[in-house]
XYZ file of C-alpha atoms in Angstrom:
444
model
C -0.442 -8.000 -112.715
C 0.541 -6.220 -109.498
C 1.888 -8.168 -106.808
C -0.566 -9.188 -104.084
C 2.078 -8.410 -101.639
C 3.415 -5.165 -102.996
C 2.262 -1.902 -100.231
C 0.290 -0.921 -103.670
C -1.885 -3.660 -104.089
C -2.430 -4.259 -99.865
C -3.527 0.488 -100.054
C -6.322 -0.593 -101.974
C -6.839 -3.284 -100.185
C -6.625 -1.617 -96.686
C -10.097 0.289 -95.114
C -9.907 3.063 -94.231
C -8.551 4.432 -91.014
C -10.966 6.184 -88.294
C -9.464 9.252 -89.383
C -11.039 9.437 -92.566
C -13.846 7.739 -91.652
C -14.901 10.370 -89.261
C -15.033 12.402 -91.770
C -17.264 10.813 -93.898
C -19.444 9.659 -91.342
C -22.377 12.074 -91.657
C -22.811 12.023 -95.213
C -23.428 8.550 -95.056
C -25.299 8.688 -92.466
C -27.860 11.018 -93.893
C -27.271 8.711 -96.244
C -28.626 5.655 -95.303
C -30.798 7.532 -91.873
C -33.510 9.118 -94.968
C -34.292 5.192 -96.526
C -34.660 4.285 -93.496
C -37.086 7.289 -92.742
C -39.045 5.476 -95.194
C -39.098 2.826 -94.957
C -40.583 2.946 -91.455
C -42.861 5.543 -92.725
C -44.885 3.486 -93.746
C -44.909 1.258 -91.580
C -45.749 3.718 -88.774
C -48.318 5.117 -90.478
C -50.011 2.048 -90.935
C -50.059 1.029 -86.889
C -51.435 4.796 -85.420
C -54.023 4.792 -88.484
C -55.564 0.393 -87.445
C -58.497 2.208 -86.694
C -58.738 4.172 -89.337
C -57.904 1.349 -91.674
C -60.395 -0.865 -89.852
C -62.595 0.813 -90.963
C -62.190 1.975 -94.705
C -61.132 -1.852 -95.033
C -62.961 -4.083 -93.228
C -67.055 -4.639 -93.098
C -67.204 -3.119 -90.097
C -70.117 -4.502 -87.010
C -67.555 -5.241 -84.750
C -64.246 -2.668 -83.861
C -62.493 -5.259 -82.510
C -63.094 -7.641 -85.037
C -62.372 -4.759 -87.480
C -59.119 -3.779 -85.188
C -57.921 -7.524 -85.361
C -58.440 -7.971 -88.786
C -56.666 -4.425 -89.468
C -53.906 -5.781 -87.218
C -53.799 -8.906 -89.101
C -52.674 -7.904 -92.467
C -50.257 -5.885 -90.688
C -48.607 -9.222 -89.870
C -48.883 -10.564 -92.904
C -46.210 -8.589 -94.371
C -44.218 -10.164 -91.954
C -44.701 -13.604 -93.869
C -42.654 -12.109 -96.490
C -39.946 -10.183 -94.296
C -37.509 -13.126 -94.579
C -37.607 -13.764 -97.691
C -36.987 -10.736 -98.585
C -33.870 -10.777 -95.635
C -32.868 -13.719 -98.477
C -32.101 -12.283 -101.377
C -31.287 -8.690 -100.526
C -28.816 -10.022 -98.228
C -27.700 -12.319 -100.526
C -27.439 -9.539 -103.196
C -25.985 -7.528 -100.309
C -22.540 -9.102 -100.046
C -22.382 -10.176 -103.372
C -23.022 -6.849 -105.566
C -22.880 -4.721 -102.816
C -24.516 -2.207 -99.976
C -25.969 0.942 -102.285
C -27.226 -0.482 -105.061
C -29.026 -3.161 -103.098
C -30.348 -0.372 -100.473
C -31.532 1.895 -102.249
C -33.137 -1.245 -104.584
C -34.653 -1.270 -101.538
C -36.319 1.883 -101.141
C -37.470 2.053 -104.904
C -40.344 -0.651 -104.087
C -41.599 0.134 -100.271
C -41.753 3.726 -101.545
C -44.112 2.885 -105.127
C -46.099 0.225 -102.690
C -46.583 2.820 -99.719
C -48.192 5.088 -103.057
C -49.841 2.129 -104.162
C -51.767 1.851 -100.373
C -52.448 5.236 -100.523
C -54.761 4.778 -103.987
C -56.802 1.808 -102.616
C -60.212 1.513 -103.173
C -61.548 0.148 -99.807
C -64.570 -1.729 -98.819
C -67.268 0.999 -100.011
C -65.718 0.610 -103.724
C -64.980 -3.108 -103.609
C -65.881 -5.210 -101.604
C -63.730 -8.101 -99.911
C -61.530 -7.290 -103.008
C -60.211 -4.053 -101.116
C -58.850 -5.629 -98.242
C -56.859 -8.689 -100.889
C -55.051 -5.815 -102.776
C -54.290 -4.946 -98.505
C -52.672 -8.100 -98.145
C -51.086 -7.747 -101.412
C -49.376 -4.730 -101.010
C -48.310 -5.474 -97.190
C -46.966 -8.595 -98.132
C -44.796 -6.494 -101.604
C -43.571 -4.332 -98.336
C -43.062 -6.535 -96.013
C -40.288 -8.231 -99.006
C -38.430 -4.876 -99.209
C -38.273 -4.199 -95.518
C -36.509 -7.600 -95.355
C -32.652 -5.958 -97.362
C -33.171 -2.733 -95.252
C -32.458 -2.468 -91.660
C -29.781 -4.650 -91.478
C -28.352 -3.184 -95.230
C -29.111 -0.032 -93.354
C -26.832 -1.578 -90.076
C -23.898 -2.823 -92.220
C -22.905 0.210 -94.564
C -23.411 1.975 -90.824
C -21.577 -0.495 -89.020
C -18.525 -0.861 -92.127
C -18.625 2.999 -92.371
C -17.410 4.024 -87.747
C -14.479 4.715 -86.618
C -13.792 1.601 -84.779
C -14.710 3.421 -81.881
C -17.893 4.426 -82.223
C -19.426 2.010 -83.858
C -22.427 2.166 -81.460
C -23.031 5.403 -81.578
C -23.035 5.365 -85.539
C -25.477 2.300 -86.024
C -27.929 3.637 -83.185
C -28.325 6.012 -85.786
C -30.602 3.337 -87.852
C -33.392 3.551 -84.565
C -32.819 6.800 -84.829
C -34.465 7.439 -88.287
C -36.743 4.625 -88.072
C -37.924 6.067 -85.005
C -38.161 9.880 -86.015
C -40.847 7.799 -89.080
C -42.993 6.828 -86.864
C -43.149 10.911 -84.964
C -43.576 11.901 -88.035
C -46.365 10.067 -88.833
C -48.089 9.758 -86.083
C -46.944 13.483 -85.298
C -48.606 13.947 -88.607
C -52.250 12.111 -87.869
C -52.828 13.958 -85.379
C -52.055 17.555 -86.954
C -54.223 16.411 -89.337
C -57.066 15.312 -86.824
C -56.149 18.483 -84.764
C -57.174 21.219 -88.222
C -59.045 18.515 -90.226
C -61.547 16.555 -88.451
C -61.484 13.552 -88.084
C -64.372 11.929 -90.026
C -61.898 14.179 -92.659
C -59.563 12.086 -91.570
C -61.182 8.758 -91.749
C -62.854 10.466 -95.392
C -59.555 11.147 -97.732
C -56.773 12.462 -95.169
C -54.869 8.907 -94.794
C -54.123 9.683 -98.313
C -52.666 11.808 -98.553
C -50.089 10.784 -95.791
C -49.135 7.622 -97.605
C -48.771 9.341 -101.146
C -46.251 11.328 -98.354
C -43.831 8.411 -99.833
C -43.480 9.022 -103.258
C -41.010 12.249 -102.211
C -39.491 10.389 -99.672
C -38.455 7.657 -101.636
C -36.934 9.977 -103.832
C -34.969 11.860 -101.877
C -33.499 8.573 -100.415
C -32.479 6.436 -103.396
C -30.591 10.157 -104.697
C -28.015 9.831 -100.949
C -27.936 6.069 -101.161
C -27.089 6.344 -104.820
C -23.658 9.146 -104.427
C -22.190 7.212 -101.433
C -19.446 4.607 -102.072
C -19.812 0.641 -101.412
C -18.138 1.049 -97.239
C -14.641 0.366 -97.197
C -15.886 -3.287 -95.120
C -17.307 -4.194 -98.837
C -14.412 -2.446 -100.774
C -11.137 -4.168 -99.712
C -13.377 -8.263 -99.330
C -13.909 -7.554 -102.316
C -11.142 -6.423 -103.910
C -8.968 -9.552 -101.826
C -10.915 -11.319 -104.058
C -13.391 -12.881 -100.330
C -16.592 -12.106 -101.724
C -19.348 -14.859 -100.893
C -20.775 -16.330 -103.611
C -23.352 -18.512 -101.876
C -23.656 -16.119 -98.848
C -26.425 -17.906 -96.565
C -24.256 -21.373 -97.286
C -20.889 -20.244 -95.797
C -23.657 -17.869 -93.180
C -25.145 -21.276 -92.542
C -21.613 -23.261 -92.689
C -19.818 -20.951 -90.285
C -21.920 -19.085 -88.309
C -24.630 -20.540 -87.044
C -24.241 -20.021 -83.311
C -23.451 -16.318 -84.041
C -26.927 -16.058 -85.956
C -29.151 -17.909 -82.994
C -27.734 -14.444 -80.806
C -28.624 -12.312 -83.152
C -32.045 -14.017 -83.678
C -32.098 -13.644 -79.361
C -30.759 -10.250 -79.365
C -34.432 -9.175 -81.594
C -36.614 -10.624 -79.763
C -37.665 -8.313 -77.326
C -36.197 -5.661 -80.342
C -38.609 -6.527 -82.366
C -41.867 -6.234 -79.320
C -40.730 -3.469 -77.991
C -40.481 -1.823 -80.916
C -43.793 -2.997 -82.789
C -45.707 -3.014 -79.134
C -44.385 0.906 -78.580
C -44.542 2.090 -82.442
C -48.393 -0.103 -83.347
C -50.582 -1.218 -80.964
C -50.265 1.204 -78.367
C -52.085 3.748 -80.432
C -54.627 1.859 -81.017
C -54.396 1.066 -77.071
C -55.153 4.077 -75.872
C -58.402 5.323 -77.784
C -59.775 1.893 -77.877
C -58.686 -0.584 -74.695
C -59.038 2.431 -72.128
C -61.043 5.764 -73.767
C -58.594 8.220 -74.597
C -59.656 10.685 -78.129
C -57.604 9.857 -80.555
C -55.547 13.661 -80.552
C -54.620 12.408 -76.733
C -53.437 8.825 -78.159
C -51.271 9.967 -80.972
C -49.954 12.321 -78.701
C -48.740 10.184 -76.662
C -47.491 7.697 -78.758
C -45.594 10.016 -80.145
C -44.152 12.508 -77.177
C -42.468 8.391 -76.022
C -41.295 7.916 -78.759
C -39.350 11.538 -79.577
C -38.354 10.556 -76.452
C -36.019 6.900 -77.403
C -34.910 9.233 -80.543
C -33.236 12.089 -78.496
C -32.150 8.963 -76.047
C -30.827 5.997 -78.478
C -27.453 7.798 -79.046
C -26.880 8.517 -76.176
C -27.458 5.272 -75.380
C -25.260 3.736 -78.216
C -21.972 6.283 -76.912
C -22.712 4.704 -73.555
C -21.847 1.026 -75.514
C -18.952 1.943 -76.977
C -17.929 3.342 -73.430
C -18.667 0.563 -71.372
C -19.743 -2.084 -73.307
C -22.747 -3.808 -75.345
C -23.638 -5.950 -72.458
C -23.668 -4.477 -69.438
C -26.092 -1.482 -71.816
C -28.658 -4.316 -73.367
C -28.979 -6.201 -69.820
C -30.092 -3.296 -68.045
C -32.996 -2.690 -71.333
C -34.232 -5.636 -71.048
C -34.189 -5.494 -66.976
C -36.139 -2.193 -67.570
C -39.611 -4.698 -69.344
C -40.058 -6.960 -67.778
C -39.480 -5.049 -64.273
C -41.334 -2.221 -65.763
C -44.007 -2.435 -68.150
C -46.887 -4.580 -65.935
C -46.654 -1.461 -64.397
C -46.661 1.080 -66.921
C -49.577 -0.417 -68.060
C -51.356 0.424 -64.984
C -50.488 3.864 -64.906
C -51.805 4.089 -68.572
C -54.873 3.270 -67.436
C -55.880 5.565 -65.297
C -57.695 8.047 -67.854
C -54.903 10.729 -67.574
C -52.826 11.894 -70.091
C -49.938 13.150 -68.143
C -50.020 9.139 -67.191
C -49.797 7.610 -70.413
C -47.354 10.134 -71.412
C -45.333 9.063 -68.175
C -45.472 5.502 -68.469
C -44.765 6.232 -72.804
C -41.794 7.429 -72.406
C -40.510 5.251 -68.727
C -40.801 2.244 -71.588
C -38.992 4.421 -73.657
C -36.171 4.565 -72.448
C -35.827 1.050 -71.414
C -36.177 0.682 -75.770
C -33.660 3.672 -75.956
C -30.910 1.656 -73.862
C -31.888 -1.615 -75.810
C -32.133 -0.149 -79.672
C -28.670 1.503 -78.790
C -26.239 -0.650 -77.718
C -28.013 -3.763 -79.885
C -27.689 -2.693 -83.801
C -23.706 -2.958 -83.280
C -23.948 -6.154 -81.147
C -24.703 -7.528 -83.951
C -23.304 -6.304 -86.674
C -20.334 -7.748 -84.407
C -21.539 -10.963 -85.046
C -21.186 -11.614 -88.507
C -17.440 -11.120 -90.911
C -17.268 -8.407 -93.585
C -18.461 -11.131 -96.689
C -21.364 -12.377 -94.905
C -22.458 -9.617 -92.941
C -25.561 -8.240 -94.681
C -27.182 -11.561 -94.920
C -26.254 -13.352 -92.195
C -27.981 -10.328 -90.207
C -30.599 -10.011 -93.039
C -32.263 -13.974 -92.326
C -31.534 -13.947 -87.893
C -33.321 -10.269 -87.885
C -35.636 -11.154 -89.950
C -36.535 -14.302 -88.378
C -36.905 -13.420 -85.185
C -39.071 -10.168 -86.386
C -41.408 -12.792 -88.635
C -41.908 -14.493 -85.532
C -41.990 -12.393 -82.350
C -42.733 -8.358 -84.410
C -45.443 -9.675 -86.043
C -48.461 -10.758 -84.242
C -47.556 -8.382 -81.693
C -50.071 -6.267 -82.161
C -52.519 -8.883 -83.222
C -51.563 -11.861 -80.214
C -51.601 -8.268 -77.381
C -55.133 -6.927 -78.699
C -55.949 -11.214 -78.692
C -54.860 -10.952 -75.702
C -57.269 -8.875 -73.948
C -60.318 -9.734 -75.490
C -59.931 -13.539 -74.112
C -58.378 -12.368 -71.021
C -60.225 -9.384 -70.401
C -57.514 -8.302 -68.216
C -56.248 -4.906 -69.951
C -52.837 -5.014 -68.930
C -52.376 -8.456 -70.470
C -49.295 -7.624 -73.007
C -47.603 -6.826 -70.902
C -46.982 -10.312 -70.031
C -45.891 -10.649 -72.963
C -43.408 -8.205 -73.613
C -41.319 -9.616 -69.893
C -41.284 -12.385 -71.487
C -39.931 -11.179 -75.195
C -37.362 -9.465 -72.501
C -36.583 -12.913 -70.431
C -35.213 -14.178 -73.728
C -33.213 -11.136 -74.809
C -32.034 -11.387 -71.723
C -30.738 -15.253 -71.778
C -28.920 -14.586 -74.909
C -26.971 -11.230 -73.919
C -25.948 -12.768 -70.393
C -24.412 -15.742 -73.000
C -23.443 -13.949 -75.216
C -19.171 -12.713 -75.936
C -18.808 -8.875 -74.946
C -17.994 -7.464 -79.231
C -17.907 -3.467 -78.313
C -13.830 -3.392 -78.543
C -12.942 -5.819 -80.852
C -12.251 -5.116 -84.144
C -14.291 -6.055 -87.901
C -13.600 -9.239 -89.561
C -13.287 -9.277 -92.788
C -14.120 -13.384 -93.853
C -15.883 -16.160 -92.201
């Protein structure tokens, strides 16, 4: 047996240096990002196609009630995310990141393909929305292991001075998935017409998850597990019960992570899922114009996020996250007022404005969350906190925003929910310590 103090043993257990990480990081970003793209391609499609789904899967008569039902089903998927986080996060901390994340893509893409072949309300009546809920629950369970796992993978491969930049690509690919999904909806609507999209075109979009999923699985399985996890494994520091260890040793970090995610969750689902239907149903924009404004806004986020991540590497996570929160608090209401003018340019400018604040927060927050936890419980801890916050605050966002408009008669009422979420995260960020320059810990 090799002495644990020998140079050989130390070399085997030591993580890669920054130069070695930099040479590998592009491949890792592609593998992590492709899988993340697949995961959120479906979520983006569902939100963008909410009005189409309400026509196909719910009894017609009251369009607002049907749309609320579609958003309620959307929220149902989030119920399973904490359970998925418990399962996948624990698995990822015990057996490794890459195999867990590859399995997550298989489950997600399979469920998305099933959604594309589901019979509609006109075919089987009440069974249609019930089956839709079942598929959404499966998707939500799988999603519970994706964001935290992909962030963990990137954080543990990133050079120490580029964790903000590298982990920001989780959100780049996530928003790119929404851009592509919304862009395809816009393309289908423009070329085939709304009737064809409502009738059968939506199915084709969901079925695209199959080839995308297979590519994502292949790329992730080709990776080695992260150098941080391999080092922990070689040292015998893998947590046998990651959840128990996390609750015992890192409960404060869990609370900080929950708080970090509040505006991230609300902001994402307002911009990605609620806005297309809001522009159509509440503000009276046509389908093509509402999809176009959404696509432009999300594209701006995808482009800006890496620059915000790089900025957080230079000046710290906290200043960039604080700026994002402050922007949402001060300018969400004026942005919705600008949208209400009925002018496409105004709606697009408003989406871009909100997108800048989202990009700032996302660019810094992914690394900030990963830096809260040691390697042997990082995946599971992030999965628990992230998915709990998303389930409580994010999943209900489209439904609550739609409800607030109907209950108050104020088309700007959703702004108050966004502002409140930003205020919660701002308080948490102000109380957190700066982690940008600190090394990743290996053990709790």
